[in-house]
Short mmCIF file of C-alpha atoms in Angstrom, two decimals:
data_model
loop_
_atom_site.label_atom_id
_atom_site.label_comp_id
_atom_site.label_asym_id
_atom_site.label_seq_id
_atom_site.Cartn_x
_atom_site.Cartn_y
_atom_site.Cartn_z
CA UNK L 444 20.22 -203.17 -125.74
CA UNK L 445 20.28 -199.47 -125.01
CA UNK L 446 21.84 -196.81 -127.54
CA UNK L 447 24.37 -195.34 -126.57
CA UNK L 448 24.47 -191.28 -125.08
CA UNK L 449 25.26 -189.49 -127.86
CA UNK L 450 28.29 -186.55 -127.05
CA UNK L 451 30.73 -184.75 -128.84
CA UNK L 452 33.33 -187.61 -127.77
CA UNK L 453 31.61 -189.77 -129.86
CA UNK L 454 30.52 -187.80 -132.26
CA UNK L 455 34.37 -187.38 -132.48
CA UNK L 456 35.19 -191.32 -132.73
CA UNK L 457 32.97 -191.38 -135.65
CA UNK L 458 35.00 -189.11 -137.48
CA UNK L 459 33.19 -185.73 -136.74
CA UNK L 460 34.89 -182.07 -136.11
CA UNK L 461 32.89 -180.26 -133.36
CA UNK L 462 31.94 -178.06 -135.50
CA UNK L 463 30.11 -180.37 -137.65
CA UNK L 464 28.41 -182.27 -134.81
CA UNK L 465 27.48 -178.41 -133.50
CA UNK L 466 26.23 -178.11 -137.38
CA UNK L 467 24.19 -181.34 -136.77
CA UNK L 468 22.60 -180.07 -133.64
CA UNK L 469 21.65 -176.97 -135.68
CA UNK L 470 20.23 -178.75 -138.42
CA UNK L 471 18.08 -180.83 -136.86
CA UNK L 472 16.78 -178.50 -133.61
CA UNK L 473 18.20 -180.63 -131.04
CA UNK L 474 20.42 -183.38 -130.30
CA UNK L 475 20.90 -186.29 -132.87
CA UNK L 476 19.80 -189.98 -132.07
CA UNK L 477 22.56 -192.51 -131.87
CA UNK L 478 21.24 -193.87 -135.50
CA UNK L 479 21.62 -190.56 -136.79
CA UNK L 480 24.94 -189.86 -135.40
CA UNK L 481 25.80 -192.61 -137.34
CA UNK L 482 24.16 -191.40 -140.56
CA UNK L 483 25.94 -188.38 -140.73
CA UNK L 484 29.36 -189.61 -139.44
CA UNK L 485 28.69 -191.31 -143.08
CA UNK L 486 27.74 -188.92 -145.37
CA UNK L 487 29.91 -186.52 -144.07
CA UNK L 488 33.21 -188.97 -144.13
CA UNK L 489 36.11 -189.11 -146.57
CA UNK L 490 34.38 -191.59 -148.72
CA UNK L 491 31.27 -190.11 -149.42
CA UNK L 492 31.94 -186.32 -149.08
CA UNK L 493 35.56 -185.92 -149.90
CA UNK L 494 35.70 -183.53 -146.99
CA UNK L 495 39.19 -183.56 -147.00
CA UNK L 496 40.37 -183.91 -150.31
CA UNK L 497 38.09 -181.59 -151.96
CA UNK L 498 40.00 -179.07 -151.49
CA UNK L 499 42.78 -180.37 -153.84
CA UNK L 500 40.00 -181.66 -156.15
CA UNK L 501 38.82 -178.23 -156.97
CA UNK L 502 42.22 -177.11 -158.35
CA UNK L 503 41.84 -179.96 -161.26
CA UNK L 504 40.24 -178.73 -164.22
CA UNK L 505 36.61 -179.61 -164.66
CA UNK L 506 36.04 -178.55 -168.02
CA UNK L 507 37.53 -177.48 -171.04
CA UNK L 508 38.69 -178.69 -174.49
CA UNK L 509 40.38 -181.88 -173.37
CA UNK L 510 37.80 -182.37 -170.41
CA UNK L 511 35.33 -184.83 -171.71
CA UNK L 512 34.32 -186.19 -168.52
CA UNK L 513 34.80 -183.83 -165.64
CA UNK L 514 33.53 -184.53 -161.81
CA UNK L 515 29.95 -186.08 -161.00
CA UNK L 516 30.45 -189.19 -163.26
CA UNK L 517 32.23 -192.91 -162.35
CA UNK L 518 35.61 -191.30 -163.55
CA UNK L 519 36.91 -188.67 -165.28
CA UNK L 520 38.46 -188.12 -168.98
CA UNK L 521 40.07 -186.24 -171.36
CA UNK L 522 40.95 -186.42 -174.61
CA UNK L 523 44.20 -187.50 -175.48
CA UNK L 524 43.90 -186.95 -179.36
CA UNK L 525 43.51 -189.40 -182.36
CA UNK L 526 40.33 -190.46 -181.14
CA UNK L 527 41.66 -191.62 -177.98
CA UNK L 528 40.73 -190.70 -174.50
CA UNK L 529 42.27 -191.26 -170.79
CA UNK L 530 40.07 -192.03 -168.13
CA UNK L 531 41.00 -191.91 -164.31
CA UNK L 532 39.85 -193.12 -161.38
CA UNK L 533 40.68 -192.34 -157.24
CA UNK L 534 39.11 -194.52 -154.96
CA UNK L 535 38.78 -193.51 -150.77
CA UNK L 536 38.20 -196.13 -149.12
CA UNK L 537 39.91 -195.04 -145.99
CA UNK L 538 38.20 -196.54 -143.31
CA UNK L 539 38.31 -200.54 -144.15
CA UNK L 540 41.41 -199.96 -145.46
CA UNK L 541 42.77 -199.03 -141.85
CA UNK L 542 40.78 -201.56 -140.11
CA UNK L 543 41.30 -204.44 -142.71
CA UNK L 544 44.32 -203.50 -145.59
CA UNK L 545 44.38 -206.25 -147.62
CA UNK L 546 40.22 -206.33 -148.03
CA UNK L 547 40.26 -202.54 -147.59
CA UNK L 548 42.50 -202.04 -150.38
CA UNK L 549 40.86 -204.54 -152.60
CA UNK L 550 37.71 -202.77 -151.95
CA UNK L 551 39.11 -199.37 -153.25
CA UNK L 552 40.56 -201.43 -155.85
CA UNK L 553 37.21 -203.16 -157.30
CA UNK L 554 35.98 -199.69 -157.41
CA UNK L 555 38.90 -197.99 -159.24
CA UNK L 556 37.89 -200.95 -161.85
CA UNK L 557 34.32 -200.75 -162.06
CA UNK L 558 34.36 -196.68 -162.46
CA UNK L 559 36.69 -197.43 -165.26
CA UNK L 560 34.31 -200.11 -167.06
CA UNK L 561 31.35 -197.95 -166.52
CA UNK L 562 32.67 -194.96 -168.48
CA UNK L 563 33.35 -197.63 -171.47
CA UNK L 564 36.95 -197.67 -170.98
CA UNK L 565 39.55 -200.46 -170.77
CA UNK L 566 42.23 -200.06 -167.45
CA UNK L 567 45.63 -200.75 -169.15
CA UNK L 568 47.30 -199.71 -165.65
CA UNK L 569 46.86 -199.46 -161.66
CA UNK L 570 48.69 -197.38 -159.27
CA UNK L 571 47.01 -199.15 -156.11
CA UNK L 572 48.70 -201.37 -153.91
CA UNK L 573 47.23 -204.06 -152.18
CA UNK L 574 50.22 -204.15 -149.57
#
């Protein structure tokens, strides 16, 4: 089965700006294969790179008295005082979540959970619906 011809239409269905598929084309010298279309349309999506929601991200605080946990880790969390801490979690699973929301959700939802465990904490709530 042939690959198919890699454009900027679907580049574009994968979730790339033109400017990042003209970024790709400049990274690598030339024109990307279909597999690495693919690749980047990955690393460079919502999920992986927060390309969207960075932005906001930036304006929480990543370090300070309270911070014990900023970004880079499973979750974040601060110190809430009497040797007590708050850890939180977003998940972005976008994608499945449109194609599939029930199992989309759930995904996001698993992972919520298991950042949460991994910093040593105990969820006592969750603001993630599965509807």
């Amino acid at each position: 089965m042939a690959e198919p011809k890699v454009t900027l239409d679907l580049a574009r269905g994968l979730g790339l700006t033109a400017e990042e598929y003209d970024r790709i084309i400049a990274r690598l010298g030339r024109e990307p294969t279909y597999t690495e279309l693919g690749l980047f349309s990955a690393l460079w999506s919502e999920h992986c790179a927060y390309k969207h929601s960075r932005v906001f991200l930036r304006r929480l605080p990543q370090s300070g008295a309270h911070v014990l946990q900023g970004p880079g880790e499973n979750a974040g969390a601060i110190d809430i005082g009497d040797g007590w801490a708050a850890v939180f979690k977003i998940e972005s699973h976008n994608h499945p979540s449109f194609i599939e929301p029930f199992q989309g959700a759930a995904t996001g939802v698993g992972g919520i959970l298991r950042d949460i465990f991994t910093m040593g904490a105990r969820p006592i709530a969750l603001f993630d619906s599965l509807r």
